[in-house]
Each structure stands twice: as C-alpha cells, then as structure tokens.
JSON list of C-alpha atoms in Angstrom, two decimals:
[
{"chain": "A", "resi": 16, "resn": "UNK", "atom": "CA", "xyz": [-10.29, 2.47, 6.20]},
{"chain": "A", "resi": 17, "resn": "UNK", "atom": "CA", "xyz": [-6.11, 1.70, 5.76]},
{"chain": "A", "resi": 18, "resn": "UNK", "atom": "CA", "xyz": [-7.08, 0.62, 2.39]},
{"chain": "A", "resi": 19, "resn": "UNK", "atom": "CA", "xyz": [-8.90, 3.26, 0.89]},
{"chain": "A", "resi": 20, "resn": "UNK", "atom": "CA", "xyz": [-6.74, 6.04, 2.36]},
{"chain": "A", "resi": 21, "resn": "UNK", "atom": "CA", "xyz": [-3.68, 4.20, 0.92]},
{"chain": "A", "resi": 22, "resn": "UNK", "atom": "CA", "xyz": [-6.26, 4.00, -2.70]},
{"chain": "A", "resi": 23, "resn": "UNK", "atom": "CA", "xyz": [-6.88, 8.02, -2.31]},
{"chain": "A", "resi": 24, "resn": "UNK", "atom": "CA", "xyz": [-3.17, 8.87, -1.98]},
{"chain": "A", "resi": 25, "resn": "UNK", "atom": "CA", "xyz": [-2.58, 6.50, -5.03]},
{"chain": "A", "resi": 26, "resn": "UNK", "atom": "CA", "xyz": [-4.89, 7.82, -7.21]},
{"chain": "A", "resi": 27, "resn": "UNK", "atom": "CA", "xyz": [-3.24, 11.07, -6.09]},
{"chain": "A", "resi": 28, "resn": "UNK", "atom": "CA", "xyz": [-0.28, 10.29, -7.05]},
{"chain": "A", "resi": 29, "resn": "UNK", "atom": "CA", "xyz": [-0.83, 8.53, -10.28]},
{"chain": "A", "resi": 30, "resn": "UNK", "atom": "CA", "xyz": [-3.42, 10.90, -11.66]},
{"chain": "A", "resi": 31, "resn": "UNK", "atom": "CA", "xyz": [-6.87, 10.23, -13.60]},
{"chain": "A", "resi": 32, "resn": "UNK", "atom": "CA", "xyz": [-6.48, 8.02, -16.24]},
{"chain": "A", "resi": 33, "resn": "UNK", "atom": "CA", "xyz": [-5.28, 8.43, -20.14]},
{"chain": "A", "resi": 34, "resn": "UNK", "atom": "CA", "xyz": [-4.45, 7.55, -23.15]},
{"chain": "A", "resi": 35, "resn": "UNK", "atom": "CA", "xyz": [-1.13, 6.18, -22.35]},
{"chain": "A", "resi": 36, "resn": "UNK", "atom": "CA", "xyz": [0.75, 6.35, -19.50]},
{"chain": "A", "resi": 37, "resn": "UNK", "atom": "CA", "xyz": [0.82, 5.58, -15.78]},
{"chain": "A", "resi": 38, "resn": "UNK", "atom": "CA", "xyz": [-3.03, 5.56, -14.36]},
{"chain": "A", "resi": 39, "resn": "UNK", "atom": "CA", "xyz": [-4.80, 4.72, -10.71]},
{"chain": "A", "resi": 40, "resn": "UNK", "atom": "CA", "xyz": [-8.78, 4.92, -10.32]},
{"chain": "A", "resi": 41, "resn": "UNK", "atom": "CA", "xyz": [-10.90, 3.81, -7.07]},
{"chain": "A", "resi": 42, "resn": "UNK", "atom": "CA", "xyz": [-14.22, 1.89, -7.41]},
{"chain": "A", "resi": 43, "resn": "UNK", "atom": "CA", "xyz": [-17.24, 1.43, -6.27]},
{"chain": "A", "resi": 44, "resn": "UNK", "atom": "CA", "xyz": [-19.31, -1.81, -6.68]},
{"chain": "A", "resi": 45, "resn": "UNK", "atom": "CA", "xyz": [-22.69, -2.79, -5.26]},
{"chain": "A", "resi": 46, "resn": "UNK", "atom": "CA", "xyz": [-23.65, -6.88, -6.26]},
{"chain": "A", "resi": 47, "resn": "UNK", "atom": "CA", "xyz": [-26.80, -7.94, -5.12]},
{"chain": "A", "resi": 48, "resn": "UNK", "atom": "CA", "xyz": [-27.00, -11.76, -5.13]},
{"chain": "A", "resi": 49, "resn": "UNK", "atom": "CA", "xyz": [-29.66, -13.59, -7.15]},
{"chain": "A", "resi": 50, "resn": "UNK", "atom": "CA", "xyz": [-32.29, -15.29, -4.97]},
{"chain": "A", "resi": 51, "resn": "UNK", "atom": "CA", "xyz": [-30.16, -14.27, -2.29]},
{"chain": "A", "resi": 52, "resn": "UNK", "atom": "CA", "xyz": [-30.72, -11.41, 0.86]},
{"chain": "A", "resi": 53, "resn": "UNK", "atom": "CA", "xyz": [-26.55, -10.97, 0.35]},
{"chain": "A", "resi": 54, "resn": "UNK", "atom": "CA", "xyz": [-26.01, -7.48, -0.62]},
{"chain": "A", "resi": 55, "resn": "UNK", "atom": "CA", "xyz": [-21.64, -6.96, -1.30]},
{"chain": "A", "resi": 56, "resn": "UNK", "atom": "CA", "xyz": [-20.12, -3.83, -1.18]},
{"chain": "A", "resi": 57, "resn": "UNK", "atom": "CA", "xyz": [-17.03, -3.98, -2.90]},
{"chain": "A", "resi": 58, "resn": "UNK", "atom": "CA", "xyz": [-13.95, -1.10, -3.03]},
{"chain": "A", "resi": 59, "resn": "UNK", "atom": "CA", "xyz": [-11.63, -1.32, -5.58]},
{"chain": "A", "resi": 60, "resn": "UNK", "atom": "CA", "xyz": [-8.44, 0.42, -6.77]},
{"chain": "A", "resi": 61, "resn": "UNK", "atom": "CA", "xyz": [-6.57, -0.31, -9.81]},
{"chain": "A", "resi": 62, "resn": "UNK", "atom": "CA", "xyz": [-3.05, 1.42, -10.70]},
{"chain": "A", "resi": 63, "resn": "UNK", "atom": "CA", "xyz": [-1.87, 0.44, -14.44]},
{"chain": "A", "resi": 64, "resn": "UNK", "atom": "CA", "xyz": [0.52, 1.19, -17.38]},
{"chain": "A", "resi": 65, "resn": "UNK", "atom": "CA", "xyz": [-0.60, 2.15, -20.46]},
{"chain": "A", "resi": 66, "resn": "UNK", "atom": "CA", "xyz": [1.73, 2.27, -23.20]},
{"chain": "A", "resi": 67, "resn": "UNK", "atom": "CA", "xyz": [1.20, 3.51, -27.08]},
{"chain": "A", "resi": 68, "resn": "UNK", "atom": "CA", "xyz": [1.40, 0.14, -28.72]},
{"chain": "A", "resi": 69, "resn": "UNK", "atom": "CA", "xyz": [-2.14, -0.42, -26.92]},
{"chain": "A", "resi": 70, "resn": "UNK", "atom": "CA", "xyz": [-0.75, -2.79, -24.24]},
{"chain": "A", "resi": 71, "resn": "UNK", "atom": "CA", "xyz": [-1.35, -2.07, -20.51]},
{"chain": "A", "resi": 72, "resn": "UNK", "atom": "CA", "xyz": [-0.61, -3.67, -17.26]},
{"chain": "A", "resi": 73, "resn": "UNK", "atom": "CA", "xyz": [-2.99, -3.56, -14.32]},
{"chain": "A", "resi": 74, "resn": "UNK", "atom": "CA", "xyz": [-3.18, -4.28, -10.47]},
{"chain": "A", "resi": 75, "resn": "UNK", "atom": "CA", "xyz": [-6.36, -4.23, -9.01]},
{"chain": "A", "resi": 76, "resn": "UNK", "atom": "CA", "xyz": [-7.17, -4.62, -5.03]},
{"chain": "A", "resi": 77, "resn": "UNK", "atom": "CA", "xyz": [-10.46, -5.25, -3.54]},
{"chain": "A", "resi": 78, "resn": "UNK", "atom": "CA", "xyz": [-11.87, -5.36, 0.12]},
{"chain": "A", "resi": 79, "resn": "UNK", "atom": "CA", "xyz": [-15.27, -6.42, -0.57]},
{"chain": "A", "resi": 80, "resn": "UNK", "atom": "CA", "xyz": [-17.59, -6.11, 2.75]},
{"chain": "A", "resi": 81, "resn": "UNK", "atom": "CA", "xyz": [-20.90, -9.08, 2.28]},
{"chain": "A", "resi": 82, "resn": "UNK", "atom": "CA", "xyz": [-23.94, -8.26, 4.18]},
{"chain": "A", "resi": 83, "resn": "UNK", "atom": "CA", "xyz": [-25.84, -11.58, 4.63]},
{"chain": "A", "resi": 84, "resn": "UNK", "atom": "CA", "xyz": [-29.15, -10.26, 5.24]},
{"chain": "A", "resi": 85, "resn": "UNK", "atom": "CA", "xyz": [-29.83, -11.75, 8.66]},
{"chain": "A", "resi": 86, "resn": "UNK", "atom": "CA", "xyz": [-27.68, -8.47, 10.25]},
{"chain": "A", "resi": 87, "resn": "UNK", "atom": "CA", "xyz": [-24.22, -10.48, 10.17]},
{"chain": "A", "resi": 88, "resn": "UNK", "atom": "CA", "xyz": [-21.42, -9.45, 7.35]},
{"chain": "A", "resi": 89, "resn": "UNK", "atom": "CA", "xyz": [-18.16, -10.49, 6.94]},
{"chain": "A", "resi": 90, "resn": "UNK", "atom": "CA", "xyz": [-15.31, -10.04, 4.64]},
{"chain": "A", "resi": 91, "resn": "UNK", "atom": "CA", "xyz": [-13.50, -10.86, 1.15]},
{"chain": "A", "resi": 92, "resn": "UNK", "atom": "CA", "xyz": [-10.35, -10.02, -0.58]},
{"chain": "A", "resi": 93, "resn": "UNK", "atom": "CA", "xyz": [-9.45, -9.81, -4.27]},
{"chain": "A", "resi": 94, "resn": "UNK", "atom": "CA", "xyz": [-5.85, -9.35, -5.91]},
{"chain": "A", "resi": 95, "resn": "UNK", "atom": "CA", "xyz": [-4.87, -10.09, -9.84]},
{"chain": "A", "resi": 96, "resn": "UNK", "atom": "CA", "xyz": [-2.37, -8.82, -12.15]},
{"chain": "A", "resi": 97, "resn": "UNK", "atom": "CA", "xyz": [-4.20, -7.49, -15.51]},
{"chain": "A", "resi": 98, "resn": "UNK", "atom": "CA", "xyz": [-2.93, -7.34, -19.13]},
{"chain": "A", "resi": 99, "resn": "UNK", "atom": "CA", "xyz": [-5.13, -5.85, -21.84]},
{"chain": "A", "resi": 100, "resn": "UNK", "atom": "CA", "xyz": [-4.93, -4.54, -25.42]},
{"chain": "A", "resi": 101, "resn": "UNK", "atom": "CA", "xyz": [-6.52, -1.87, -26.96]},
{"chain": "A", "resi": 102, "resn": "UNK", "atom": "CA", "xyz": [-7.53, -2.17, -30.66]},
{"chain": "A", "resi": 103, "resn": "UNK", "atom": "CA", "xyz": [-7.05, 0.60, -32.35]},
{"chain": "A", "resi": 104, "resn": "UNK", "atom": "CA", "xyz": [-9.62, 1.47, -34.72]},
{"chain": "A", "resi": 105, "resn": "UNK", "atom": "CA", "xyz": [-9.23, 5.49, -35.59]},
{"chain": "A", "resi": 106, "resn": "UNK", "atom": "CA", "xyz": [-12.61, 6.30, -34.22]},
{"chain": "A", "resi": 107, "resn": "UNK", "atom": "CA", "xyz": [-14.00, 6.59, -30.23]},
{"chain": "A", "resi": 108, "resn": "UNK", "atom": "CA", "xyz": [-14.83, 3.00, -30.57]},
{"chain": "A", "resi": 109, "resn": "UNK", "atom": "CA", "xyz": [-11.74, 1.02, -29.24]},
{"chain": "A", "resi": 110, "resn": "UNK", "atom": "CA", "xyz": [-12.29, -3.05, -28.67]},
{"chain": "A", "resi": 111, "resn": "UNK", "atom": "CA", "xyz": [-10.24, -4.22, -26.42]},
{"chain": "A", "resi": 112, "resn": "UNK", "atom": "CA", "xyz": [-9.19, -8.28, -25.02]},
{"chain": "A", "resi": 113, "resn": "UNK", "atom": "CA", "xyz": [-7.72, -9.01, -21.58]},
{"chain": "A", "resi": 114, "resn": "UNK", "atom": "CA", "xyz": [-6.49, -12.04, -19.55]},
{"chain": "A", "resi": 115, "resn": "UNK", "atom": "CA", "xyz": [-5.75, -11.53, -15.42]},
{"chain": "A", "resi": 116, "resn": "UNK", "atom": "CA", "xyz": [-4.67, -14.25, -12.71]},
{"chain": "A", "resi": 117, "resn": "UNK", "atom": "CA", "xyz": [-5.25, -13.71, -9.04]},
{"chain": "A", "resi": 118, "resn": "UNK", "atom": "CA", "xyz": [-5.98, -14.61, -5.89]},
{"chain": "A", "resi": 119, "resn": "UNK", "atom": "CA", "xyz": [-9.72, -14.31, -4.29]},
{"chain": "A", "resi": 120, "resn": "UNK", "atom": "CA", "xyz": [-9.59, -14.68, 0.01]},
{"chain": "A", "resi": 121, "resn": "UNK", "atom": "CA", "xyz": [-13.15, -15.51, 1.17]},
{"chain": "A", "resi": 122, "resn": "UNK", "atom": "CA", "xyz": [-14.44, -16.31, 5.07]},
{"chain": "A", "resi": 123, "resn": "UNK", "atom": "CA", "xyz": [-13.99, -19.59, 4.11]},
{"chain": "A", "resi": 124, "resn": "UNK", "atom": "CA", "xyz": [-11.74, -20.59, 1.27]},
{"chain": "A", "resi": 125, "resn": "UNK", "atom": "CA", "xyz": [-8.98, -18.94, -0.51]},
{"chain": "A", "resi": 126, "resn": "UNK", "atom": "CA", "xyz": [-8.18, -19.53, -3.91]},
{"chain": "A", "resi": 127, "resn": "UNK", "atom": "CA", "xyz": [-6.29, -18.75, -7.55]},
{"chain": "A", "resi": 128, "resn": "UNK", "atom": "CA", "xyz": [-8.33, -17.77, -10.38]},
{"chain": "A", "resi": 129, "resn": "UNK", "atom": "CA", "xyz": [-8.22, -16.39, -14.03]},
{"chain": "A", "resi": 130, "resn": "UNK", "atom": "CA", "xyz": [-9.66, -13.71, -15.93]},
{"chain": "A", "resi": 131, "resn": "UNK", "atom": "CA", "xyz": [-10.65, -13.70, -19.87]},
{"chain": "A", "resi": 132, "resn": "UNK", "atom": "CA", "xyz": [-11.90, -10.80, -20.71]},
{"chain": "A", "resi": 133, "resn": "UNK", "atom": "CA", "xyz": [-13.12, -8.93, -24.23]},
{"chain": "A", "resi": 134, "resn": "UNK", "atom": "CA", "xyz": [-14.98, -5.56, -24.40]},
{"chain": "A", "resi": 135, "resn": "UNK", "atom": "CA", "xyz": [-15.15, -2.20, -26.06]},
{"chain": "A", "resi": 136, "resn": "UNK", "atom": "CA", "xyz": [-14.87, 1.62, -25.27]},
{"chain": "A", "resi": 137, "resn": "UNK", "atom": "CA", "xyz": [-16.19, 4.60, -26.49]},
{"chain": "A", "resi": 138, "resn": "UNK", "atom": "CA", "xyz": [-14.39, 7.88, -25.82]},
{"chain": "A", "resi": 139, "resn": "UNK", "atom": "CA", "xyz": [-16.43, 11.06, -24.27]},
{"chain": "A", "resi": 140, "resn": "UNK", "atom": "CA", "xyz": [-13.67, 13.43, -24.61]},
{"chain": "A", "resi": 141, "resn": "UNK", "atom": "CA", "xyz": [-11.82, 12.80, -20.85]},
{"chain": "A", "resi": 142, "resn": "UNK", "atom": "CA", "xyz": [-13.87, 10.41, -20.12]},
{"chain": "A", "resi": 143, "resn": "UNK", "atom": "CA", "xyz": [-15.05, 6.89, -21.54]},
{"chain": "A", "resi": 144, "resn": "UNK", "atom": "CA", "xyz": [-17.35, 4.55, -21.50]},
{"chain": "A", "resi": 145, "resn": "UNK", "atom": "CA", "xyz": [-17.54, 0.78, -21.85]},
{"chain": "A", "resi": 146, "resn": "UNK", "atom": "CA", "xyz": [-19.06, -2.73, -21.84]},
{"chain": "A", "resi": 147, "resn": "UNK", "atom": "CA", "xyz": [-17.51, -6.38, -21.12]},
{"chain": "A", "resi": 148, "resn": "UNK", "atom": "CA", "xyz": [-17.84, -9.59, -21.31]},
{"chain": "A", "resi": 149, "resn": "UNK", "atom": "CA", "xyz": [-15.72, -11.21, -18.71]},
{"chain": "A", "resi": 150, "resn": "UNK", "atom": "CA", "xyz": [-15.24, -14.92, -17.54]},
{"chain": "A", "resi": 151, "resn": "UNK", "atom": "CA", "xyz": [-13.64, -15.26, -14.12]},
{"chain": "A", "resi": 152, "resn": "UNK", "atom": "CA", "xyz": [-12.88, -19.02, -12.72]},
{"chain": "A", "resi": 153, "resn": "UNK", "atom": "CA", "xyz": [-10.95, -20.73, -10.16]},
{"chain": "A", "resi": 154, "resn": "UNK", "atom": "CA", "xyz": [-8.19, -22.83, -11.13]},
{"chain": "A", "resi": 155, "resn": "UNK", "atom": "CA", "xyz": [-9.52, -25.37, -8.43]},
{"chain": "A", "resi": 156, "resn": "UNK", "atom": "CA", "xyz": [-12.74, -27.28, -9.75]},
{"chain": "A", "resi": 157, "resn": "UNK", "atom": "CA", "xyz": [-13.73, -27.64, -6.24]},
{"chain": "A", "resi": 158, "resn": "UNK", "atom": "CA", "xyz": [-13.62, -23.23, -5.75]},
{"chain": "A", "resi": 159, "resn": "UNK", "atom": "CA", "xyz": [-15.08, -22.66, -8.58]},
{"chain": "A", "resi": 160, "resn": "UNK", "atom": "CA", "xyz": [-18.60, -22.92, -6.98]},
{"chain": "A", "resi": 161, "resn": "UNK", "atom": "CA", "xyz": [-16.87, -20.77, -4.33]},
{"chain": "A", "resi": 162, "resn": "UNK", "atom": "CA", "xyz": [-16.39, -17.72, -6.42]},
{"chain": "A", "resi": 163, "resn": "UNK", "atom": "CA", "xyz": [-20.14, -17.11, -7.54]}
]
C-alpha cells in the first residue's frame, strides 16, 4: 500500500506524460501463466526524462503479488534503469529501440537482468498507443529459467 501511495504522489508530481520532458505513469499488469493456475498481479510506476533529441531515461518499480492457485501467494520485486530512443519520422508513427538493466527479487532467488527492447507508437492526440517486442534475460545462466 506504501508503494502505490508513494506511485500516486509521484505521478502527481511529475504529471501525465509528453512529448518531452519530465513524466511518471502507474501500471497495471495481469500475467496469467501458461499451463499454469499462477495468476500475477503486477503494479508498476515509471518516472522518466524525455528530452527533444528523442532520448529518454526511465526508472520503473514493480511489486508484483503471484497467486499460485492452491490459495497461497507470495511476492516479487522488479527495479531497472531504462534508456530509449524515439525515431522521429514526421508522422504519428514513431519507432522506437531501448536497452534496461535491473534487478528482479523473487521468493526464492534474486537476480540482475537486461532488457532489449524495439517497438513503435502511434499518437492519439494526448494519448498513444503502442506495440513491443522485448527480450528480458538474466545475466546468470542458472536465473534465467528463474525469470519466466
């Protein structure tokens, strides 16, 4: 609860996001597991830079709550750094490539990972919508069957 009072008077603070300039949002994720009764509920907040060159810096916390299925849950952390840039194209379609490092706290291992990430936008007025590819691994061979 800490967490996402701290992510409300954040966002707050920073405002909704734009163009350029500083930026927080809150999220809302629901995985369900393949083959799997595991249903995770994770809440996320991200605070970022944009700047005009199409560069931007990003920090993005998660508390992610599991529920196993069998009526017991428990708990897992996320925490990476994010840079991205934005390729401008002149039109509402705007690609975009990112790369992120950070750490991923689980009930029962904690590990560093990496992001590569490459996607595109398209801009509704205020708003905008968009759709990644992303490839997320530990640095460890042995957490990398961990993390999925």
């Amino acid at each position: 609860m800490k967490k996402l009072v701290l992510a409300t008077v954040l966002a707050s603070i920073f405002g909704i996001a734009s163009a350029a300039g500083p930026y927080a949002s809150l999220t809302y994720d629901e995985k369900d597991k393949v083959n799997s009764p595991e249903v995770h509920h994770v809440y996320g907040l991200n605070v970022g830079e944009k700047f005009s060159s199409g560069l931007g810096l990003e920090v993005r916390m998660e508390d992610e709550k599991v529920d196993k299925g069998d009526g017991t849950q428990k708990q897992e952390g996320l925490a990476q750094v994010k840079v991205s840039y934005d390729i401008v194209t002149g039109t509402i379609l705007t690609p975009y490539v990112g790369v992120a490092v950070g750490q991923k706290d689980k009930a029962t291992i904690d590990f560093p990972f990496w992001v590569g990430e490459l996607g595109a936008k398209v801009a509704l007025g205020d708003a905008s919508v968009g759709y990644n590819f992303r490839r997320r691994t530990a640095f460890d061979n042995n957490a990398t069957n961990a993390f999925f």
